[in-house]
JSON list of C-alpha atoms in Angstrom, two decimals:
[
{"chain": "A", "resi": 1, "resn": "MET", "atom": "CA", "xyz": [-10.58, -80.38, 7.38]},
{"chain": "A", "resi": 2, "resn": "LYS", "atom": "CA", "xyz": [-8.29, -80.08, 4.55]},
{"chain": "A", "resi": 3, "resn": "LYS", "atom": "CA", "xyz": [-4.90, -81.93, 4.07]},
{"chain": "A", "resi": 4, "resn": "ALA", "atom": "CA", "xyz": [-2.08, -80.36, 4.16]},
{"chain": "A", "resi": 5, "resn": "GLN", "atom": "CA", "xyz": [-0.08, -80.67, 0.74]},
{"chain": "A", "resi": 6, "resn": "ILE", "atom": "CA", "xyz": [3.41, -82.61, 0.75]},
{"chain": "A", "resi": 7, "resn": "LEU", "atom": "CA", "xyz": [6.19, -80.97, 0.15]},
{"chain": "A", "resi": 8, "resn": "ASN", "atom": "CA", "xyz": [8.64, -82.52, -2.40]},
{"chain": "A", "resi": 9, "resn": "LYS", "atom": "CA", "xyz": [12.35, -82.91, -3.21]},
{"chain": "A", "resi": 10, "resn": "GLY", "atom": "CA", "xyz": [13.17, -79.92, -5.73]},
{"chain": "A", "resi": 11, "resn": "ASP", "atom": "CA", "xyz": [10.21, -78.04, -5.24]},
{"chain": "A", "resi": 12, "resn": "VAL", "atom": "CA", "xyz": [10.69, -73.86, -5.20]},
{"chain": "A", "resi": 13, "resn": "ILE", "atom": "CA", "xyz": [8.76, -72.57, -2.52]},
{"chain": "A", "resi": 14, "resn": "ARG", "atom": "CA", "xyz": [8.38, -68.76, -3.05]},
{"chain": "A", "resi": 15, "resn": "THR", "atom": "CA", "xyz": [7.88, -67.16, 0.21]},
{"chain": "A", "resi": 16, "resn": "GLN", "atom": "CA", "xyz": [6.68, -64.30, 2.28]},
{"chain": "A", "resi": 17, "resn": "PRO", "atom": "CA", "xyz": [9.04, -63.63, 4.95]},
{"chain": "A", "resi": 18, "resn": "GLN", "atom": "CA", "xyz": [7.54, -59.81, 5.46]},
{"chain": "A", "resi": 19, "resn": "GLU", "atom": "CA", "xyz": [5.03, -58.16, 4.76]},
{"chain": "A", "resi": 20, "resn": "GLY", "atom": "CA", "xyz": [5.90, -56.57, 0.78]},
{"chain": "A", "resi": 21, "resn": "PHE", "atom": "CA", "xyz": [8.78, -59.07, 0.97]},
{"chain": "A", "resi": 22, "resn": "TRP", "atom": "CA", "xyz": [8.88, -62.36, -1.17]},
{"chain": "A", "resi": 23, "resn": "GLY", "atom": "CA", "xyz": [11.79, -65.27, -0.96]},
{"chain": "A", "resi": 24, "resn": "ILE", "atom": "CA", "xyz": [12.52, -68.31, -2.67]},
{"chain": "A", "resi": 25, "resn": "ALA", "atom": "CA", "xyz": [13.33, -71.74, -0.76]},
{"chain": "A", "resi": 26, "resn": "VAL", "atom": "CA", "xyz": [13.87, -74.92, -1.66]},
{"chain": "A", "resi": 27, "resn": "VAL", "atom": "CA", "xyz": [13.50, -78.95, -0.77]},
{"chain": "A", "resi": 28, "resn": "LEU", "atom": "CA", "xyz": [16.53, -80.28, -0.97]},
{"chain": "A", "resi": 29, "resn": "SER", "atom": "CA", "xyz": [15.58, -83.88, 0.08]},
{"chain": "A", "resi": 30, "resn": "GLN", "atom": "CA", "xyz": [12.70, -85.87, 0.95]},
{"chain": "A", "resi": 31, "resn": "ARG", "atom": "CA", "xyz": [11.96, -88.76, 2.87]},
{"chain": "A", "resi": 32, "resn": "GLU", "atom": "CA", "xyz": [8.55, -90.55, 3.75]},
{"chain": "A", "resi": 33, "resn": "LYS", "atom": "CA", "xyz": [6.62, -91.18, 6.79]},
{"chain": "A", "resi": 34, "resn": "THR", "atom": "CA", "xyz": [7.66, -94.26, 9.55]},
{"chain": "A", "resi": 35, "resn": "PRO", "atom": "CA", "xyz": [5.50, -94.73, 12.29]},
{"chain": "A", "resi": 36, "resn": "GLU", "atom": "CA", "xyz": [7.74, -92.41, 14.85]},
{"chain": "A", "resi": 37, "resn": "LEU", "atom": "CA", "xyz": [7.99, -89.12, 12.54]},
{"chain": "A", "resi": 38, "resn": "HIS", "atom": "CA", "xyz": [5.87, -87.62, 9.99]},
{"chain": "A", "resi": 39, "resn": "PRO", "atom": "CA", "xyz": [7.40, -87.23, 6.40]},
{"chain": "A", "resi": 40, "resn": "MET", "atom": "CA", "xyz": [10.66, -85.31, 6.37]},
{"chain": "A", "resi": 41, "resn": "CYS", "atom": "CA", "xyz": [12.88, -82.30, 3.94]},
{"chain": "A", "resi": 42, "resn": "HIS", "atom": "CA", "xyz": [15.78, -80.63, 4.42]},
{"chain": "A", "resi": 43, "resn": "ILE", "atom": "CA", "xyz": [14.83, -77.07, 3.17]},
{"chain": "A", "resi": 44, "resn": "ALA", "atom": "CA", "xyz": [17.40, -74.04, 1.88]},
{"chain": "A", "resi": 45, "resn": "ILE", "atom": "CA", "xyz": [16.79, -70.71, 2.22]},
{"chain": "A", "resi": 46, "resn": "THR", "atom": "CA", "xyz": [17.97, -68.41, -0.22]},
{"chain": "A", "resi": 47, "resn": "PRO", "atom": "CA", "xyz": [19.20, -64.99, 0.11]},
{"chain": "A", "resi": 48, "resn": "LEU", "atom": "CA", "xyz": [16.54, -64.36, -2.88]},
{"chain": "A", "resi": 49, "resn": "LEU", "atom": "CA", "xyz": [13.73, -61.39, -2.10]},
{"chain": "A", "resi": 50, "resn": "PHE", "atom": "CA", "xyz": [11.92, -59.36, -3.79]},
{"chain": "A", "resi": 51, "resn": "HIS", "atom": "CA", "xyz": [9.24, -56.64, -3.27]},
{"chain": "A", "resi": 52, "resn": "HIS", "atom": "CA", "xyz": [6.90, -58.24, -5.65]},
{"chain": "A", "resi": 53, "resn": "LYS", "atom": "CA", "xyz": [5.38, -62.20, -5.76]},
{"chain": "A", "resi": 54, "resn": "VAL", "atom": "CA", "xyz": [8.06, -63.10, -7.61]},
{"chain": "A", "resi": 55, "resn": "SER", "atom": "CA", "xyz": [7.66, -65.79, -10.54]},
{"chain": "A", "resi": 56, "resn": "PHE", "atom": "CA", "xyz": [10.19, -69.09, -10.98]},
{"chain": "A", "resi": 57, "resn": "GLU", "atom": "CA", "xyz": [10.70, -67.83, -14.57]},
{"chain": "A", "resi": 58, "resn": "GLU", "atom": "CA", "xyz": [12.66, -64.33, -13.00]},
{"chain": "A", "resi": 59, "resn": "ILE", "atom": "CA", "xyz": [14.64, -66.50, -10.58]},
{"chain": "A", "resi": 60, "resn": "SER", "atom": "CA", "xyz": [18.35, -67.35, -12.21]},
{"chain": "A", "resi": 61, "resn": "ILE", "atom": "CA", "xyz": [19.46, -70.93, -11.32]},
{"chain": "A", "resi": 62, "resn": "ILE", "atom": "CA", "xyz": [22.54, -69.29, -10.31]},
{"chain": "A", "resi": 63, "resn": "ASP", "atom": "CA", "xyz": [21.54, -66.97, -7.64]},
{"chain": "A", "resi": 64, "resn": "LEU", "atom": "CA", "xyz": [19.83, -70.13, -5.72]},
{"chain": "A", "resi": 65, "resn": "LYS", "atom": "CA", "xyz": [21.67, -71.34, -3.31]},
{"chain": "A", "resi": 66, "resn": "PRO", "atom": "CA", "xyz": [21.84, -71.45, 0.52]},
{"chain": "A", "resi": 67, "resn": "LEU", "atom": "CA", "xyz": [21.89, -68.27, 2.47]},
{"chain": "A", "resi": 68, "resn": "ILE", "atom": "CA", "xyz": [24.85, -68.35, 4.70]},
{"chain": "A", "resi": 69, "resn": "PHE", "atom": "CA", "xyz": [23.20, -65.97, 7.74]},
{"chain": "A", "resi": 70, "resn": "GLU", "atom": "CA", "xyz": [25.25, -64.41, 10.69]},
{"chain": "A", "resi": 71, "resn": "ARG", "atom": "CA", "xyz": [22.93, -65.47, 13.98]},
{"chain": "A", "resi": 72, "resn": "ILE", "atom": "CA", "xyz": [23.80, -62.87, 16.84]},
{"chain": "A", "resi": 73, "resn": "TYR", "atom": "CA", "xyz": [23.81, -64.03, 20.58]},
{"chain": "A", "resi": 74, "resn": "ASN", "atom": "CA", "xyz": [23.35, -60.99, 22.92]},
{"chain": "A", "resi": 75, "resn": "LEU", "atom": "CA", "xyz": [23.24, -63.32, 26.23]},
{"chain": "A", "resi": 76, "resn": "PRO", "atom": "CA", "xyz": [23.12, -61.71, 29.72]},
{"chain": "A", "resi": 77, "resn": "GLY", "atom": "CA", "xyz": [26.52, -61.77, 31.14]},
{"chain": "A", "resi": 78, "resn": "TYR", "atom": "CA", "xyz": [28.65, -62.15, 27.88]},
{"chain": "A", "resi": 79, "resn": "ASP", "atom": "CA", "xyz": [29.83, -60.12, 25.42]},
{"chain": "A", "resi": 80, "resn": "ILE", "atom": "CA", "xyz": [27.39, -60.13, 21.81]},
{"chain": "A", "resi": 81, "resn": "PHE", "atom": "CA", "xyz": [28.87, -62.94, 19.04]},
{"chain": "A", "resi": 82, "resn": "SER", "atom": "CA", "xyz": [28.01, -63.95, 15.78]},
{"chain": "A", "resi": 83, "resn": "LYS", "atom": "CA", "xyz": [28.21, -67.37, 14.24]},
{"chain": "A", "resi": 84, "resn": "GLU", "atom": "CA", "xyz": [27.41, -67.35, 10.53]},
{"chain": "A", "resi": 85, "resn": "GLU", "atom": "CA", "xyz": [25.08, -70.56, 9.76]},
{"chain": "A", "resi": 86, "resn": "ILE", "atom": "CA", "xyz": [23.86, -72.40, 6.52]},
{"chain": "A", "resi": 87, "resn": "CYS", "atom": "CA", "xyz": [20.06, -72.02, 6.25]},
{"chain": "A", "resi": 88, "resn": "ILE", "atom": "CA", "xyz": [19.14, -75.94, 5.78]},
{"chain": "A", "resi": 89, "resn": "GLY", "atom": "CA", "xyz": [16.72, -76.71, 8.40]},
{"chain": "A", "resi": 90, "resn": "VAL", "atom": "CA", "xyz": [14.47, -80.10, 8.68]},
{"chain": "A", "resi": 91, "resn": "TYR", "atom": "CA", "xyz": [11.33, -79.62, 8.60]},
{"chain": "A", "resi": 92, "resn": "THR", "atom": "CA", "xyz": [8.39, -81.76, 7.63]},
{"chain": "A", "resi": 93, "resn": "ARG", "atom": "CA", "xyz": [6.87, -82.25, 3.87]},
{"chain": "A", "resi": 94, "resn": "ARG", "atom": "CA", "xyz": [3.39, -81.26, 5.17]},
{"chain": "A", "resi": 95, "resn": "ASN", "atom": "CA", "xyz": [2.97, -77.46, 3.83]},
{"chain": "A", "resi": 96, "resn": "LYS", "atom": "CA", "xyz": [0.28, -76.58, 6.44]},
{"chain": "A", "resi": 97, "resn": "PRO", "atom": "CA", "xyz": [0.50, -72.67, 5.42]},
{"chain": "A", "resi": 98, "resn": "ASN", "atom": "CA", "xyz": [0.25, -73.23, 1.75]},
{"chain": "A", "resi": 99, "resn": "LEU", "atom": "CA", "xyz": [3.01, -72.04, 0.56]},
{"chain": "A", "resi": 100, "resn": "ASP", "atom": "CA", "xyz": [3.30, -71.40, -2.84]},
{"chain": "A", "resi": 101, "resn": "ILE", "atom": "CA", "xyz": [5.17, -73.92, -5.00]},
{"chain": "A", "resi": 102, "resn": "ILE", "atom": "CA", "xyz": [6.15, -72.59, -7.99]},
{"chain": "A", "resi": 103, "resn": "GLY", "atom": "CA", "xyz": [8.68, -74.38, -9.47]},
{"chain": "A", "resi": 104, "resn": "GLN", "atom": "CA", "xyz": [10.54, -77.58, -9.32]},
{"chain": "A", "resi": 105, "resn": "ILE", "atom": "CA", "xyz": [14.58, -77.92, -9.77]},
{"chain": "A", "resi": 106, "resn": "ASP", "atom": "CA", "xyz": [17.57, -80.60, -9.51]},
{"chain": "A", "resi": 107, "resn": "PRO", "atom": "CA", "xyz": [18.23, -79.91, -5.81]},
{"chain": "A", "resi": 108, "resn": "SER", "atom": "CA", "xyz": [22.11, -81.03, -6.03]},
{"chain": "A", "resi": 109, "resn": "LEU", "atom": "CA", "xyz": [22.26, -78.19, -8.35]},
{"chain": "A", "resi": 110, "resn": "ILE", "atom": "CA", "xyz": [21.67, -75.80, -5.36]},
{"chain": "A", "resi": 111, "resn": "TYR", "atom": "CA", "xyz": [23.71, -77.71, -2.46]},
{"chain": "A", "resi": 112, "resn": "THR", "atom": "CA", "xyz": [25.41, -81.20, -2.54]},
{"chain": "A", "resi": 113, "resn": "GLY", "atom": "CA", "xyz": [26.31, -81.78, 0.67]},
{"chain": "A", "resi": 114, "resn": "PRO", "atom": "CA", "xyz": [25.61, -84.23, 3.48]},
{"chain": "A", "resi": 115, "resn": "LEU", "atom": "CA", "xyz": [22.28, -84.07, 4.54]},
{"chain": "A", "resi": 116, "resn": "PRO", "atom": "CA", "xyz": [21.49, -86.36, 7.48]},
{"chain": "A", "resi": 117, "resn": "PHE", "atom": "CA", "xyz": [18.15, -86.07, 9.79]},
{"chain": "A", "resi": 118, "resn": "GLN", "atom": "CA", "xyz": [19.15, -86.68, 12.79]},
{"chain": "A", "resi": 119, "resn": "PRO", "atom": "CA", "xyz": [21.33, -83.80, 14.38]},
{"chain": "A", "resi": 120, "resn": "LEU", "atom": "CA", "xyz": [23.63, -85.84, 15.91]},
{"chain": "A", "resi": 121, "resn": "HIS", "atom": "CA", "xyz": [26.36, -85.02, 18.40]},
{"chain": "A", "resi": 122, "resn": "ASN", "atom": "CA", "xyz": [28.83, -87.16, 16.59]},
{"chain": "A", "resi": 123, "resn": "LEU", "atom": "CA", "xyz": [28.04, -85.76, 13.00]},
{"chain": "A", "resi": 124, "resn": "LYS", "atom": "CA", "xyz": [30.12, -83.08, 11.21]},
{"chain": "A", "resi": 125, "resn": "ILE", "atom": "CA", "xyz": [27.08, -81.96, 9.54]},
{"chain": "A", "resi": 126, "resn": "LYS", "atom": "CA", "xyz": [23.82, -81.75, 10.73]},
{"chain": "A", "resi": 127, "resn": "TRP", "atom": "CA", "xyz": [20.81, -79.32, 10.86]},
{"chain": "A", "resi": 128, "resn": "PRO", "atom": "CA", "xyz": [18.31, -78.22, 13.07]},
{"chain": "A", "resi": 129, "resn": "LEU", "atom": "CA", "xyz": [15.23, -79.79, 13.52]},
{"chain": "A", "resi": 130, "resn": "CYS", "atom": "CA", "xyz": [12.50, -77.13, 12.52]},
{"chain": "A", "resi": 131, "resn": "GLY", "atom": "CA", "xyz": [9.00, -78.62, 12.98]},
{"chain": "A", "resi": 132, "resn": "ASP", "atom": "CA", "xyz": [6.85, -76.82, 10.17]},
{"chain": "A", "resi": 133, "resn": "PRO", "atom": "CA", "xyz": [7.26, -75.12, 7.49]},
{"chain": "A", "resi": 134, "resn": "THR", "atom": "CA", "xyz": [5.32, -71.63, 8.94]},
{"chain": "A", "resi": 135, "resn": "ILE", "atom": "CA", "xyz": [3.93, -68.55, 6.86]},
{"chain": "A", "resi": 136, "resn": "SER", "atom": "CA", "xyz": [7.27, -66.77, 8.08]},
{"chain": "A", "resi": 137, "resn": "LEU", "atom": "CA", "xyz": [9.77, -69.74, 5.80]},
{"chain": "A", "resi": 138, "resn": "GLY", "atom": "CA", "xyz": [12.61, -67.44, 4.97]},
{"chain": "A", "resi": 139, "resn": "ARG", "atom": "CA", "xyz": [12.47, -64.83, 7.53]},
{"chain": "A", "resi": 140, "resn": "GLU", "atom": "CA", "xyz": [16.59, -65.09, 8.33]},
{"chain": "A", "resi": 141, "resn": "ALA", "atom": "CA", "xyz": [16.63, -63.89, 4.46]},
{"chain": "A", "resi": 142, "resn": "TYR", "atom": "CA", "xyz": [14.82, -60.34, 5.16]},
{"chain": "A", "resi": 143, "resn": "ILE", "atom": "CA", "xyz": [16.78, -60.12, 8.44]},
{"chain": "A", "resi": 144, "resn": "THR", "atom": "CA", "xyz": [19.95, -60.46, 6.20]},
{"chain": "A", "resi": 145, "resn": "TRP", "atom": "CA", "xyz": [18.68, -57.56, 3.87]},
{"chain": "A", "resi": 146, "resn": "GLU", "atom": "CA", "xyz": [17.14, -55.60, 6.50]},
{"chain": "A", "resi": 147, "resn": "ARG", "atom": "CA", "xyz": [20.61, -55.32, 8.34]},
{"chain": "A", "resi": 148, "resn": "GLN", "atom": "CA", "xyz": [22.50, -54.19, 4.75]},
{"chain": "A", "resi": 149, "resn": "ASN", "atom": "CA", "xyz": [19.97, -51.39, 4.06]},
{"chain": "A", "resi": 150, "resn": "SER", "atom": "CA", "xyz": [20.23, -49.99, 7.43]},
{"chain": "A", "resi": 151, "resn": "LYS", "atom": "CA", "xyz": [23.90, -50.02, 7.51]},
{"chain": "A", "resi": 152, "resn": "GLU", "atom": "CA", "xyz": [23.65, -48.22, 3.95]},
{"chain": "A", "resi": 153, "resn": "MET", "atom": "CA", "xyz": [21.30, -45.70, 5.60]}
]
């Protein structure tokens, strides 16, 4: 069995959140393995979405920023409501789906805020625990694109 590639701070990842679409995510931090936990990292999903297999040279560094995603909730017995969230999550560094790492950048160009690994309740900033990156990493960028384009039709 092939060992999963490890993601590192500054990796620029090409994602494919939907057939025919490619996006970009960036590894913002890394933490080594502990006796209790796998090696971990923070990954930011960017709003960049392309209809072709984008290369690192095509990306403008100024456009690399975390996506602000509108999560919509439709719960029985409640009015529909939404909440905006910054698309940063805590993932293992194991690149099991072999997502393409297409470049390296200084992640402080993308995000300079706090990056705690545990989502403790007393923290002002906390990030969701997302597990291993998946083949659909960046799905929020596609959903945002789809919402914007369905309104224009």
